[in-house]
Amino acid sequence: MHASADDHTEHLSGTAAAEKIAKLAKSARICLFGTYSGQLPLTVRPMALQDVDAAGNIWFLSGRSSHKNQHIAANPFVQLLFANTSSSEYLTLHGKATISDDRALREKYWTPLAKAWFHEGVDDPEVTVICVTPESGYYWDTEHGKAVSLLQSAIGALTGKTIDGSLEGTIRP
């Protein structure tokens, strides 16, 4: 990790990048998952995060016959957009997705809530697991939490001085 001259921009890699991805993605829990259908713009849909592992890989459950899986089979490059507005945290990631129907992975990432989409449970033939391996990304985060950031904004508005407690930076696992 290193910070730039403006002191608010970090460039995270390795373990620090994986930890930032996990923190922000798990905080948001839902992302907009963008796939390439052969033409722009990306096709985007909300997806529930199942987990982020120690390497920063992001795991989802998905339907085998879904458009998303079809798009990934044709072009594995995806974009994930996370937003947690309650804590002013935002993350965009670009990476490569792989699809698996491995039983052990289905069991590992299965949750009771998934039964709303996969009525036969973990053995539903439609259940697949998507792993997104991030290649690059960018995040926006508050250095001291939302309450302090709101207070800094209010003071800045009253005094006419910019008081910025935000952090942002690149991520490259």
mmCIF file with all atom_site columns, N, CA and C in Angstrom, residues 81-111:
data_model
loop_
_atom_site.group_PDB
_atom_site.id
_atom_site.type_symbol
_atom_site.label_atom_id
_atom_site.label_alt_id
_atom_site.label_comp_id
_atom_site.label_asym_id
_atom_site.label_entity_id
_atom_site.label_seq_id
_atom_site.pdbx_PDB_ins_code
_atom_site.Cartn_x
_atom_site.Cartn_y
_atom_site.Cartn_z
_atom_site.occupancy
_atom_site.B_iso_or_equiv
_atom_site.pdbx_formal_charge
_atom_site.auth_seq_id
_atom_site.auth_comp_id
_atom_site.auth_asym_id
_atom_site.auth_atom_id
_atom_site.pdbx_PDB_model_num
ATOM 1  N N  . LEU A 1 81  ? -20.303 -3.647  -8.817  1.00 0.00 ? 81  LEU A N  1
ATOM 2  C CA . LEU A 1 81  ? -20.470 -2.319  -8.224  1.00 0.00 ? 81  LEU A CA 1
ATOM 3  C C  . LEU A 1 81  ? -21.161 -2.484  -6.877  1.00 0.00 ? 81  LEU A C  1
ATOM 4  N N  . PHE A 1 82  ? -20.445 -2.130  -5.800  1.00 0.00 ? 82  PHE A N  1
ATOM 5  C CA . PHE A 1 82  ? -20.972 -2.229  -4.439  1.00 0.00 ? 82  PHE A CA 1
ATOM 6  C C  . PHE A 1 82  ? -21.209 -0.827  -3.885  1.00 0.00 ? 82  PHE A C  1
ATOM 7  N N  . ALA A 1 83  ? -22.303 -0.649  -3.153  1.00 0.00 ? 83  ALA A N  1
ATOM 8  C CA . ALA A 1 83  ? -22.573 0.633   -2.487  1.00 0.00 ? 83  ALA A CA 1
ATOM 9  C C  . ALA A 1 83  ? -23.202 0.357   -1.129  1.00 0.00 ? 83  ALA A C  1
ATOM 10 N N  . ASN A 1 84  ? -22.608 0.933   -0.105  1.00 0.00 ? 84  ASN A N  1
ATOM 11 C CA . ASN A 1 84  ? -23.200 0.909   1.225   1.00 0.00 ? 84  ASN A CA 1
ATOM 12 C C  . ASN A 1 84  ? -23.387 2.371   1.619   1.00 0.00 ? 84  ASN A C  1
ATOM 13 N N  . THR A 1 85  ? -24.533 2.903   1.267   1.00 0.00 ? 85  THR A N  1
ATOM 14 C CA . THR A 1 85  ? -24.777 4.332   1.491   1.00 0.00 ? 85  THR A CA 1
ATOM 15 C C  . THR A 1 85  ? -24.864 4.681   2.970   1.00 0.00 ? 85  THR A C  1
ATOM 16 N N  . SER A 1 86  ? -25.251 3.727   3.819   1.00 0.00 ? 86  SER A N  1
ATOM 17 C CA . SER A 1 86  ? -25.361 4.034   5.248   1.00 0.00 ? 86  SER A CA 1
ATOM 18 C C  . SER A 1 86  ? -24.005 4.339   5.875   1.00 0.00 ? 86  SER A C  1
ATOM 19 N N  . SER A 1 87  ? -22.928 3.841   5.294   1.00 0.00 ? 87  SER A N  1
ATOM 20 C CA . SER A 1 87  ? -21.594 4.144   5.832   1.00 0.00 ? 87  SER A CA 1
ATOM 21 C C  . SER A 1 87  ? -20.700 4.836   4.800   1.00 0.00 ? 87  SER A C  1
ATOM 22 N N  . SER A 1 88  ? -21.290 5.288   3.692   1.00 0.00 ? 88  SER A N  1
ATOM 23 C CA . SER A 1 88  ? -20.565 6.010   2.644   1.00 0.00 ? 88  SER A CA 1
ATOM 24 C C  . SER A 1 88  ? -19.361 5.229   2.121   1.00 0.00 ? 88  SER A C  1
ATOM 25 N N  . GLU A 1 89  ? -19.587 3.964   1.769   1.00 0.00 ? 89  GLU A N  1
ATOM 26 C CA . GLU A 1 89  ? -18.546 3.101   1.228   1.00 0.00 ? 89  GLU A CA 1
ATOM 27 C C  . GLU A 1 89  ? -18.976 2.632   -0.162  1.00 0.00 ? 89  GLU A C  1
ATOM 28 N N  . TYR A 1 90  ? -18.044 2.713   -1.121  1.00 0.00 ? 90  TYR A N  1
ATOM 29 C CA . TYR A 1 90  ? -18.348 2.344   -2.503  1.00 0.00 ? 90  TYR A CA 1
ATOM 30 C C  . TYR A 1 90  ? -17.158 1.606   -3.092  1.00 0.00 ? 90  TYR A C  1
ATOM 31 N N  . LEU A 1 91  ? -17.439 0.630   -3.958  1.00 0.00 ? 91  LEU A N  1
ATOM 32 C CA . LEU A 1 91  ? -16.387 -0.195  -4.529  1.00 0.00 ? 91  LEU A CA 1
ATOM 33 C C  . LEU A 1 91  ? -16.791 -0.633  -5.928  1.00 0.00 ? 91  LEU A C  1
ATOM 34 N N  . THR A 1 92  ? -15.888 -0.489  -6.889  1.00 0.00 ? 92  THR A N  1
ATOM 35 C CA . THR A 1 92  ? -16.091 -1.059  -8.212  1.00 0.00 ? 92  THR A CA 1
ATOM 36 C C  . THR A 1 92  ? -14.921 -1.980  -8.504  1.00 0.00 ? 92  THR A C  1
ATOM 37 N N  . LEU A 1 93  ? -15.204 -3.161  -9.019  1.00 0.00 ? 93  LEU A N  1
ATOM 38 C CA . LEU A 1 93  ? -14.181 -4.148  -9.336  1.00 0.00 ? 93  LEU A CA 1
ATOM 39 C C  . LEU A 1 93  ? -14.363 -4.652  -10.755 1.00 0.00 ? 93  LEU A C  1
ATOM 40 N N  . HIS A 1 94  ? -13.249 -4.891  -11.413 1.00 0.00 ? 94  HIS A N  1
ATOM 41 C CA . HIS A 1 94  ? -13.233 -5.547  -12.720 1.00 0.00 ? 94  HIS A CA 1
ATOM 42 C C  . HIS A 1 94  ? -12.494 -6.854  -12.517 1.00 0.00 ? 94  HIS A C  1
ATOM 43 N N  . GLY A 1 95  ? -13.038 -7.924  -13.082 1.00 0.00 ? 95  GLY A N  1
ATOM 44 C CA . GLY A 1 95  ? -12.369 -9.200  -12.898 1.00 0.00 ? 95  GLY A CA 1
ATOM 45 C C  . GLY A 1 95  ? -12.878 -10.255 -13.835 1.00 0.00 ? 95  GLY A C  1
ATOM 46 N N  . LYS A 1 96  ? -12.446 -11.460 -13.557 1.00 0.00 ? 96  LYS A N  1
ATOM 47 C CA . LYS A 1 96  ? -12.793 -12.604 -14.391 1.00 0.00 ? 96  LYS A CA 1
ATOM 48 C C  . LYS A 1 96  ? -13.652 -13.560 -13.564 1.00 0.00 ? 96  LYS A C  1
ATOM 49 N N  . ALA A 1 97  ? -14.771 -13.978 -14.143 1.00 0.00 ? 97  ALA A N  1
ATOM 50 C CA . ALA A 1 97  ? -15.698 -14.880 -13.457 1.00 0.00 ? 97  ALA A CA 1
ATOM 51 C C  . ALA A 1 97  ? -15.549 -16.297 -13.989 1.00 0.00 ? 97  ALA A C  1
ATOM 52 N N  . THR A 1 98  ? -15.664 -17.238 -13.084 1.00 0.00 ? 98  THR A N  1
ATOM 53 C CA . THR A 1 98  ? -15.720 -18.647 -13.466 1.00 0.00 ? 98  THR A CA 1
ATOM 54 C C  . THR A 1 98  ? -16.970 -19.252 -12.840 1.00 0.00 ? 98  THR A C  1
ATOM 55 N N  . ILE A 1 99  ? -17.535 -20.220 -13.535 1.00 0.00 ? 99  ILE A N  1
ATOM 56 C CA . ILE A 1 99  ? -18.765 -20.880 -13.083 1.00 0.00 ? 99  ILE A CA 1
ATOM 57 C C  . ILE A 1 99  ? -18.439 -22.319 -12.725 1.00 0.00 ? 99  ILE A C  1
ATOM 58 N N  . SER A 1 100 ? -18.956 -22.759 -11.575 1.00 0.00 ? 100 SER A N  1
ATOM 59 C CA . SER A 1 100 ? -18.732 -24.131 -11.141 1.00 0.00 ? 100 SER A CA 1
ATOM 60 C C  . SER A 1 100 ? -20.049 -24.735 -10.680 1.00 0.00 ? 100 SER A C  1
ATOM 61 N N  . ASP A 1 101 ? -20.180 -26.045 -10.877 1.00 0.00 ? 101 ASP A N  1
ATOM 62 C CA . ASP A 1 101 ? -21.327 -26.744 -10.290 1.00 0.00 ? 101 ASP A CA 1
ATOM 63 C C  . ASP A 1 101 ? -20.839 -27.796 -9.297  1.00 0.00 ? 101 ASP A C  1
ATOM 64 N N  . ASP A 1 102 ? -19.641 -27.586 -8.774  1.00 0.00 ? 102 ASP A N  1
ATOM 65 C CA . ASP A 1 102 ? -19.049 -28.479 -7.791  1.00 0.00 ? 102 ASP A CA 1
ATOM 66 C C  . ASP A 1 102 ? -19.936 -28.558 -6.543  1.00 0.00 ? 102 ASP A C  1
ATOM 67 N N  . ARG A 1 103 ? -20.271 -29.760 -6.139  1.00 0.00 ? 103 ARG A N  1
ATOM 68 C CA . ARG A 1 103 ? -21.181 -29.971 -5.006  1.00 0.00 ? 103 ARG A CA 1
ATOM 69 C C  . ARG A 1 103 ? -20.623 -29.357 -3.713  1.00 0.00 ? 103 ARG A C  1
ATOM 70 N N  . ALA A 1 104 ? -19.344 -29.507 -3.472  1.00 0.00 ? 104 ALA A N  1
ATOM 71 C CA . ALA A 1 104 ? -18.748 -28.967 -2.237  1.00 0.00 ? 104 ALA A CA 1
ATOM 72 C C  . ALA A 1 104 ? -18.876 -27.445 -2.200  1.00 0.00 ? 104 ALA A C  1
ATOM 73 N N  . LEU A 1 105 ? -18.691 -26.791 -3.330  1.00 0.00 ? 105 LEU A N  1
ATOM 74 C CA . LEU A 1 105 ? -18.846 -25.326 -3.381  1.00 0.00 ? 105 LEU A CA 1
ATOM 75 C C  . LEU A 1 105 ? -20.304 -24.923 -3.201  1.00 0.00 ? 105 LEU A C  1
ATOM 76 N N  . ARG A 1 106 ? -21.219 -25.680 -3.821  1.00 0.00 ? 106 ARG A N  1
ATOM 77 C CA . ARG A 1 106 ? -22.641 -25.367 -3.641  1.00 0.00 ? 106 ARG A CA 1
ATOM 78 C C  . ARG A 1 106 ? -23.014 -25.458 -2.168  1.00 0.00 ? 106 ARG A C  1
ATOM 79 N N  . GLU A 1 107 ? -22.548 -26.485 -1.484  1.00 0.00 ? 107 GLU A N  1
ATOM 80 C CA . GLU A 1 107 ? -22.844 -26.644 -0.058  1.00 0.00 ? 107 GLU A CA 1
ATOM 81 C C  . GLU A 1 107 ? -22.198 -25.530 0.767   1.00 0.00 ? 107 GLU A C  1
ATOM 82 N N  . LYS A 1 108 ? -20.953 -25.183 0.433   1.00 0.00 ? 108 LYS A N  1
ATOM 83 C CA . LYS A 1 108 ? -20.227 -24.166 1.191   1.00 0.00 ? 108 LYS A CA 1
ATOM 84 C C  . LYS A 1 108 ? -20.931 -22.814 1.133   1.00 0.00 ? 108 LYS A C  1
ATOM 85 N N  . TYR A 1 109 ? -21.471 -22.445 -0.030  1.00 0.00 ? 109 TYR A N  1
ATOM 86 C CA . TYR A 1 109 ? -22.058 -21.116 -0.201  1.00 0.00 ? 109 TYR A CA 1
ATOM 87 C C  . TYR A 1 109 ? -23.580 -21.101 -0.128  1.00 0.00 ? 109 TYR A C  1
ATOM 88 N N  . TRP A 1 110 ? -24.189 -22.233 0.117   1.00 0.00 ? 110 TRP A N  1
ATOM 89 C CA . TRP A 1 110 ? -25.633 -22.310 0.227   1.00 0.00 ? 110 TRP A CA 1
ATOM 90 C C  . TRP A 1 110 ? -26.111 -21.601 1.491   1.00 0.00 ? 110 TRP A C  1
ATOM 91 N N  . THR A 1 111 ? -27.237 -20.884 1.371   1.00 0.00 ? 111 THR A N  1
ATOM 92 C CA . THR A 1 111 ? -27.901 -20.293 2.529   1.00 0.00 ? 111 THR A CA 1
ATOM 93 C C  . THR A 1 111 ? -29.397 -20.602 2.422   1.00 0.00 ? 111 THR A C  1
#
